[in-house]
Coordinates of C-alpha atoms in Angstrom, one line a residue:
Chain F
X1 CA 132.3 -47.9 -38.7
X2 CA 131.1 -46.8 -42.1
X3 CA 132.2 -49.6 -44.0
X4 CA 131.2 -51.8 -41.7
X5 CA 127.7 -50.2 -40.9
X6 CA 126.1 -49.0 -43.8
X7 CA 123.9 -45.7 -44.0
X8 CA 119.9 -45.5 -43.5
X9 CA 117.7 -43.2 -44.3
X10 CA 115.0 -43.1 -41.7
X11 CA 111.4 -41.9 -42.5
X12 CA 108.7 -41.4 -39.6
X13 CA 105.3 -41.3 -39.7
X14 CA 104.2 -38.8 -37.2
X15 CA 100.3 -39.9 -36.8
X16 CA 98.2 -42.4 -38.5
X17 CA 96.5 -40.9 -41.5
X18 CA 99.7 -38.8 -42.4
X19 CA 102.5 -40.0 -44.9
X20 CA 106.0 -41.1 -43.4
X21 CA 108.4 -37.8 -43.9
X22 CA 112.3 -38.0 -44.1
X23 CA 113.7 -37.8 -40.6
X24 CA 117.5 -38.1 -41.4
X25 CA 120.1 -40.7 -41.5
X26 CA 122.1 -43.0 -39.3
X27 CA 124.7 -46.1 -39.6
X28 CA 123.5 -49.7 -38.3
X29 CA 124.8 -53.0 -39.3
X30 CA 121.4 -54.2 -40.2
X31 CA 118.0 -53.4 -41.0
X32 CA 116.7 -54.8 -37.7
X33 CA 118.9 -52.7 -35.6
X34 CA 118.8 -49.7 -37.8
X35 CA 114.9 -49.8 -36.9
X36 CA 115.7 -49.9 -33.4
X37 CA 118.4 -46.9 -33.7
X38 CA 116.3 -44.5 -35.0
X39 CA 113.4 -45.5 -32.8
X40 CA 115.8 -44.2 -30.0
X41 CA 117.0 -41.4 -32.4
X42 CA 114.2 -40.1 -33.8
X43 CA 111.1 -41.0 -31.5
X44 CA 112.4 -40.4 -28.1
X45 CA 109.2 -38.0 -27.7
X46 CA 106.7 -40.1 -29.4
X47 CA 106.9 -38.6 -32.4
X48 CA 106.1 -41.5 -34.2
X49 CA 103.8 -44.4 -34.7
X50 CA 105.7 -46.1 -37.7
X51 CA 109.2 -46.0 -39.0
X52 CA 110.7 -47.0 -42.4
X53 CA 114.6 -47.5 -42.9
X54 CA 115.8 -47.6 -46.5
X55 CA 119.6 -48.0 -47.2
X56 CA 120.8 -45.1 -48.2
X57 CA 122.3 -46.5 -51.1
X58 CA 119.1 -47.9 -52.6
X59 CA 117.6 -44.7 -52.8
X60 CA 117.7 -43.3 -56.3
X61 CA 117.2 -39.5 -56.7
X62 CA 116.7 -37.4 -59.8
X63 CA 119.8 -35.0 -60.2
X64 CA 119.4 -31.5 -59.6
X65 CA 121.5 -30.3 -62.6
X66 CA 118.7 -32.2 -64.6
X67 CA 116.1 -30.2 -62.8
X68 CA 115.1 -28.1 -65.5
X69 CA 115.0 -30.5 -68.4
X70 CA 113.3 -33.2 -66.2
X71 CA 110.7 -31.3 -64.5
X72 CA 109.8 -29.3 -67.7
X73 CA 107.1 -31.3 -69.2
X74 CA 104.7 -29.9 -66.7
X75 CA 106.2 -26.3 -67.1
X76 CA 104.1 -25.2 -69.8
X77 CA 100.6 -26.9 -69.1
X78 CA 99.2 -24.4 -66.9
X79 CA 95.8 -25.8 -68.1
X80 CA 96.2 -28.4 -65.6
X81 CA 95.1 -25.7 -63.0
X82 CA 91.8 -24.7 -62.0
X83 CA 92.7 -21.1 -62.0
X84 CA 93.7 -21.3 -65.5
X85 CA 89.6 -21.2 -66.4
X86 CA 87.5 -17.9 -66.4
X87 CA 84.5 -18.6 -64.5
X88 CA 82.1 -15.4 -64.6
X89 CA 81.4 -13.8 -60.8
X90 CA 77.7 -14.6 -61.6
X91 CA 78.5 -18.4 -61.6
X92 CA 78.8 -19.9 -58.1
X93 CA 79.4 -23.5 -56.7
X94 CA 82.1 -23.9 -59.3
Chain R
X1 CA 130.5 -24.6 -61.3
X2 CA 128.0 -21.6 -61.4
X3 CA 128.4 -19.8 -58.2
X4 CA 126.3 -17.0 -59.4
X5 CA 123.6 -19.9 -59.1
X6 CA 124.5 -21.0 -55.9
X7 CA 124.6 -17.3 -54.5
X8 CA 121.3 -16.3 -56.0
X9 CA 119.9 -19.1 -54.2
X10 CA 121.5 -18.0 -50.7
X11 CA 120.6 -14.7 -51.3
X12 CA 117.1 -15.5 -52.0
X13 CA 116.9 -17.3 -48.3
X14 CA 116.6 -20.5 -50.3
X15 CA 118.5 -23.8 -48.8
X16 CA 121.2 -25.8 -50.4
X17 CA 120.5 -29.2 -50.7
X18 CA 123.2 -32.2 -50.4
X19 CA 123.0 -32.7 -54.8
X20 CA 123.1 -29.1 -55.5
X21 CA 126.8 -27.6 -56.6
X22 CA 128.4 -25.7 -54.1
X23 CA 131.6 -23.3 -53.9
X24 CA 134.4 -25.9 -52.3
X25 CA 134.9 -23.5 -49.7
X26 CA 130.9 -23.5 -48.5
X27 CA 131.0 -27.3 -48.1
X28 CA 134.3 -27.5 -46.3
X29 CA 133.5 -24.8 -43.9
X30 CA 129.9 -26.5 -43.5
X31 CA 131.5 -29.7 -42.9
X32 CA 133.9 -28.4 -40.2
X33 CA 131.2 -26.5 -38.5
X34 CA 128.6 -29.3 -38.4
X35 CA 131.5 -31.6 -37.1
X36 CA 132.7 -29.1 -34.6
X37 CA 129.4 -28.7 -33.3
X38 CA 128.5 -32.7 -33.2
X39 CA 131.6 -33.2 -31.4
X40 CA 130.7 -30.4 -28.9
X41 CA 127.6 -32.2 -28.3
X42 CA 129.1 -35.9 -27.5
X43 CA 131.9 -34.4 -25.3
X44 CA 129.2 -32.5 -23.6
X45 CA 127.5 -35.5 -22.2
X46 CA 130.6 -35.7 -20.2
X47 CA 130.3 -32.9 -17.8
X48 CA 126.7 -33.5 -16.7
X49 CA 127.3 -37.3 -17.0
X50 CA 129.6 -36.7 -14.1
X51 CA 126.5 -36.1 -11.7
X52 CA 124.1 -38.9 -12.8
X53 CA 124.8 -41.3 -10.2
X54 CA 124.9 -38.6 -7.7
X55 CA 121.8 -36.8 -8.8
X56 CA 119.9 -35.7 -5.8
X57 CA 116.4 -37.4 -6.3
X58 CA 115.2 -40.1 -8.5
X59 CA 113.3 -37.3 -10.2
X60 CA 116.3 -35.1 -11.2
X61 CA 118.3 -38.5 -12.1
X62 CA 115.5 -39.3 -14.4
X63 CA 115.8 -35.6 -16.0
X64 CA 119.9 -35.7 -16.2
X65 CA 119.8 -39.0 -17.9
X66 CA 117.1 -38.1 -20.7
X67 CA 119.1 -34.8 -21.4
X68 CA 122.2 -36.6 -21.7
X69 CA 120.7 -39.1 -24.0
X70 CA 119.5 -35.9 -26.0
X71 CA 123.3 -34.7 -26.1
X72 CA 124.2 -37.9 -28.1
X73 CA 121.3 -37.8 -30.0
X74 CA 122.0 -34.4 -31.2
X75 CA 125.3 -35.4 -32.0
X76 CA 124.1 -38.1 -34.2
X77 CA 121.8 -35.9 -36.2
X78 CA 124.8 -33.8 -36.5
X79 CA 127.1 -36.5 -38.1
X80 CA 124.5 -37.1 -40.1
X81 CA 124.0 -34.0 -41.5
X82 CA 127.6 -33.7 -42.1
X83 CA 127.4 -36.9 -44.1
X84 CA 125.0 -35.6 -46.5
X85 CA 127.8 -33.5 -47.6
X86 CA 130.1 -36.0 -48.1
X87 CA 132.1 -36.1 -44.9
X88 CA 132.8 -39.8 -43.7
X89 CA 131.5 -40.3 -39.9
X90 CA 135.1 -42.3 -39.1
X91 CA 137.2 -39.8 -40.5
X92 CA 135.3 -36.8 -38.2
X93 CA 135.6 -39.0 -35.4
X94 CA 139.7 -39.6 -35.9
X95 CA 139.7 -35.7 -36.5
X96 CA 138.0 -35.1 -32.9
X97 CA 140.3 -38.0 -31.4
X98 CA 143.5 -36.6 -32.8
X99 CA 142.8 -33.0 -31.8
X100 CA 142.7 -31.9 -35.3
X101 CA 139.2 -30.7 -35.2
X102 CA 137.8 -28.7 -31.8
X103 CA 134.6 -28.7 -29.8
X104 CA 133.3 -26.0 -27.8
X105 CA 135.7 -24.4 -24.8
X106 CA 132.7 -24.5 -22.3
X107 CA 133.2 -28.5 -22.3
X108 CA 136.6 -27.7 -21.1
X109 CA 135.5 -26.6 -17.4
X110 CA 134.9 -29.2 -14.5
X111 CA 131.4 -29.7 -12.6
X112 CA 132.5 -29.6 -9.2
X113 CA 129.1 -29.3 -8.1
X114 CA 125.2 -30.4 -8.3
X115 CA 124.6 -26.7 -8.9
X116 CA 127.0 -26.8 -12.0
X117 CA 124.1 -29.5 -13.8
X118 CA 121.8 -26.6 -13.1
X119 CA 123.6 -23.8 -14.5
X120 CA 124.9 -25.6 -17.5
X121 CA 121.3 -26.3 -18.1
X122 CA 120.3 -22.4 -17.4
X123 CA 123.4 -20.9 -19.0
X124 CA 125.0 -23.3 -21.2
X125 CA 122.1 -24.7 -22.9
X126 CA 120.5 -21.0 -22.5
X127 CA 123.8 -19.9 -24.9
X128 CA 123.4 -22.9 -27.2
X129 CA 119.7 -21.8 -27.8
X130 CA 120.5 -18.3 -28.8
X131 CA 123.1 -19.7 -31.3
X132 CA 121.4 -22.3 -32.7
X133 CA 118.0 -20.9 -33.0
X134 CA 119.4 -18.6 -36.3
X135 CA 120.9 -21.7 -37.5
X136 CA 117.4 -23.2 -38.1
X137 CA 117.1 -20.8 -41.0
X138 CA 120.4 -21.2 -42.4
X139 CA 121.2 -21.8 -46.1
X140 CA 122.3 -25.8 -45.6
X141 CA 119.2 -27.6 -45.7
X142 CA 120.3 -30.6 -43.9
X143 CA 121.9 -28.6 -41.0
X144 CA 118.9 -26.3 -40.9
X145 CA 116.6 -29.5 -40.7
X146 CA 118.9 -30.9 -37.6
X147 CA 119.0 -27.6 -35.9
X148 CA 115.2 -27.8 -35.7
X149 CA 115.0 -30.9 -34.5
X150 CA 117.6 -29.9 -32.0
X151 CA 116.1 -26.5 -30.7
X152 CA 112.9 -28.2 -30.1
X153 CA 114.8 -30.4 -27.7
X154 CA 116.9 -28.2 -25.9
X155 CA 113.9 -25.9 -24.4
X156 CA 113.6 -28.8 -22.1
X157 CA 117.3 -28.5 -21.4
X158 CA 117.6 -25.0 -20.5
X159 CA 114.3 -24.9 -18.4
X160 CA 115.3 -28.0 -16.4
X161 CA 118.2 -26.4 -15.3
X162 CA 116.6 -23.1 -14.5
X163 CA 114.1 -24.9 -12.5
X164 CA 116.7 -26.9 -10.4
X165 CA 118.4 -23.7 -10.1
X166 CA 115.3 -21.8 -8.4
X167 CA 114.8 -24.9 -6.0
X168 CA 119.2 -24.5 -4.8
X169 CA 118.5 -20.3 -5.2
X170 CA 115.3 -20.4 -2.6
X171 CA 116.8 -23.4 -0.3
X172 CA 119.3 -23.4 2.4
X173 CA 122.0 -21.0 3.0
X174 CA 124.3 -23.5 1.5
X175 CA 122.5 -24.4 -1.4
X176 CA 122.2 -20.7 -2.1
X177 CA 125.7 -20.5 -1.7
X178 CA 126.7 -23.5 -4.3
X179 CA 124.0 -21.6 -6.8
X180 CA 126.1 -18.3 -6.8
X181 CA 129.3 -20.3 -6.9
X182 CA 128.2 -22.4 -10.1
X183 CA 126.9 -19.0 -11.6
X184 CA 130.2 -17.2 -10.6
X185 CA 132.1 -20.1 -12.6
X186 CA 129.7 -20.3 -15.6
X187 CA 128.9 -16.9 -16.5
X188 CA 132.1 -15.7 -18.2
X189 CA 132.9 -19.1 -20.0
X190 CA 129.2 -18.8 -20.9
X191 CA 129.7 -15.5 -22.6
X192 CA 132.8 -16.9 -24.5
X193 CA 130.7 -19.7 -26.2
X194 CA 129.6 -17.2 -28.7
X195 CA 133.4 -17.0 -29.8
X196 CA 135.4 -14.0 -30.5
X197 CA 134.5 -10.5 -30.7
X198 CA 133.2 -9.3 -33.9
X199 CA 136.8 -7.4 -34.9
X200 CA 138.6 -10.6 -34.2
X201 CA 136.7 -13.1 -36.2
X202 CA 137.9 -13.1 -39.7
X203 CA 135.6 -15.9 -41.1
X204 CA 132.3 -14.1 -40.1
X205 CA 132.0 -12.5 -43.6
X206 CA 132.1 -15.2 -45.2
X207 CA 129.8 -17.2 -43.4
X208 CA 127.5 -14.6 -43.4
X209 CA 127.8 -14.1 -47.2
X210 CA 127.2 -17.7 -47.4
X211 CA 124.1 -17.7 -45.7
X212 CA 125.3 -19.9 -42.7
X213 CA 125.6 -17.0 -40.0
X214 CA 122.7 -14.6 -39.9
X215 CA 124.1 -12.6 -36.5
X216 CA 127.4 -11.5 -35.7
X217 CA 129.0 -13.2 -32.2
X218 CA 128.6 -10.0 -30.3
X219 CA 125.1 -9.4 -31.3
X220 CA 124.2 -13.1 -30.1
X221 CA 126.2 -12.3 -26.8
X222 CA 124.3 -9.4 -26.4
X223 CA 120.8 -11.1 -26.6
X224 CA 122.1 -13.7 -24.3
X225 CA 123.2 -11.0 -21.6
X226 CA 119.9 -9.0 -21.9
X227 CA 117.7 -11.9 -21.6
X228 CA 119.7 -13.9 -19.0
X229 CA 120.5 -11.0 -16.6
X230 CA 116.5 -10.6 -15.2
X231 CA 116.7 -14.3 -14.8
X232 CA 119.7 -14.1 -12.5
X233 CA 117.7 -11.0 -10.9
X234 CA 114.7 -13.0 -10.3
X235 CA 116.9 -15.8 -9.1
X236 CA 118.3 -13.4 -6.2
X237 CA 121.6 -14.0 -7.2
X238 CA 124.8 -12.1 -8.5
X239 CA 126.2 -12.0 -12.1
X240 CA 129.8 -11.7 -11.5
X241 CA 130.6 -8.6 -13.3
X242 CA 131.1 -5.2 -11.6
X243 CA 130.7 -3.4 -14.8
X244 CA 127.5 -4.6 -15.5
X245 CA 124.6 -2.3 -15.6
X246 CA 121.4 -1.8 -17.8
X247 CA 121.8 1.3 -20.6
X248 CA 118.2 3.2 -20.1
X249 CA 119.0 4.9 -23.2
X250 CA 119.4 1.5 -25.3
X251 CA 117.5 -1.0 -23.1
X252 CA 120.6 -3.4 -23.0
X253 CA 123.1 -4.1 -20.9
X254 CA 126.5 -3.0 -20.5
X255 CA 129.0 -5.8 -19.3
X256 CA 132.9 -5.8 -18.6
X257 CA 135.7 -6.6 -20.3
X258 CA 135.7 -10.7 -21.7
X259 CA 139.4 -12.4 -20.6
X260 CA 140.1 -13.8 -24.4
X261 CA 143.2 -15.0 -23.3
X262 CA 141.7 -17.5 -21.6
X263 CA 139.3 -18.5 -24.4
X264 CA 142.5 -19.2 -26.5
X265 CA 144.1 -20.9 -23.9
X266 CA 141.3 -23.6 -23.6
X267 CA 140.9 -23.8 -27.1
X268 CA 144.5 -24.4 -27.4
X269 CA 144.2 -27.3 -24.9
X270 CA 145.1 -25.7 -21.9
X271 CA 141.8 -25.7 -20.2
X272 CA 141.2 -27.4 -16.8
X273 CA 139.4 -30.7 -18.1
X274 CA 140.9 -30.6 -21.9
X275 CA 143.1 -34.0 -21.6
X276 CA 140.5 -35.7 -19.2
X277 CA 137.7 -35.1 -21.9
X278 CA 139.7 -36.2 -25.0
X279 CA 140.8 -39.3 -23.0
X280 CA 137.4 -40.7 -22.0
X281 CA 136.4 -40.1 -25.4
X282 CA 139.2 -42.0 -27.1
X283 CA 138.8 -44.9 -24.3
X284 CA 134.9 -45.0 -24.8
X285 CA 135.2 -45.6 -28.5
X286 CA 137.9 -48.2 -28.1
X287 CA 136.3 -50.1 -25.3
X288 CA 133.0 -50.1 -27.5
X289 CA 134.9 -51.4 -30.9
X290 CA 134.0 -54.7 -29.6
X291 CA 130.3 -54.0 -30.1
X292 CA 130.4 -52.6 -33.4
X293 CA 132.6 -55.8 -34.5
X294 CA 130.1 -57.9 -33.1
X295 CA 127.2 -56.3 -34.9
X296 CA 128.9 -56.2 -38.0
X297 CA 130.1 -59.7 -37.9
X298 CA 126.2 -60.8 -37.1
X299 CA 125.1 -58.9 -39.7
X300 CA 127.4 -60.6 -42.6
X301 CA 126.5 -63.8 -41.2
X302 CA 122.9 -63.0 -41.7
X303 CA 123.2 -61.6 -45.0
X304 CA 125.3 -65.2 -45.9
X305 CA 122.5 -66.9 -44.7
X306 CA 120.2 -65.0 -46.6
X307 CA 122.0 -65.6 -49.9
X308 CA 122.6 -69.3 -49.1
X309 CA 118.8 -70.1 -48.6

């Protein structure tokens, strides 16, 4: 089954205005069946208004081993946060 | 690998995600536990599925179909979680079919009356919830997320069971007898669902250190008894345990000796329905082969056409 039926990652949008969120994965022979299976598996109680299915092999992920080096560039830039800046208490609406 | 880093994440109540480094033993233990949990879900479809065609009303039938469908879904969530750890679904099913991996002993008991469907929802799903709620906070990210989904759905299972039990317990004398008989047969097997007692559970300490297990078998069993005995009283039914009493000092129920010989016998394959459950599962898998083959053939035909176009 695994060889004939590739693995699909399923993303569900729970309601309009929210982004699609990863819900889990399933096996299906093709995209059409993957969508239908995803509907039956992850939205039996109207949990979604839209579903994406993506072949698991098409997902490119960052490696946890490189986590430090990969995300390092933003580690030393606290000045990107508003809390970095001192504002006198007497100044409001800022 | 850096085991210290792994243990730090676990001790800090963090989650281990599929591509993180983890000790081999942790990966293997989780794959086995998640797979056996998945097997229990899909084997668990059988005892209740037995009553779909004979449910006493259309309402009960629709509820039961939805519940059994949920069990299939729970199995799929769990097989999916096991696969994130590198397991192969065919291999897991093969291990179930060849008896190399187990499923919960509770599903090897027969459902001889409609009241058994009610008792399973109330007691078996009640015990399952007690076990599964702590797992929503276990150290494995994919397992914890699958458990959150399962627990949300499981609550309906327990409530429909208790409701059906209430109807029987307040019904005719024959219905009351049916309800009591179901409680008599399901009570002790339900208590055994929490696994061997703490002094006979060799893998518990490691599972706790790894953040997979949060409470001991006996702790969870005690919680279940404390939660369930008052429910039985509410139904006007008698828990089949002459030693059962509420200890006023501790606020906990003291209960009788559990028959562990029966537990290990059923585990070994000598329960009332072990053979039947496994045979049915293997037959269903084999009889469904043509569907999987047809779907695969159609998919490859379509893919070939796309390439040609």
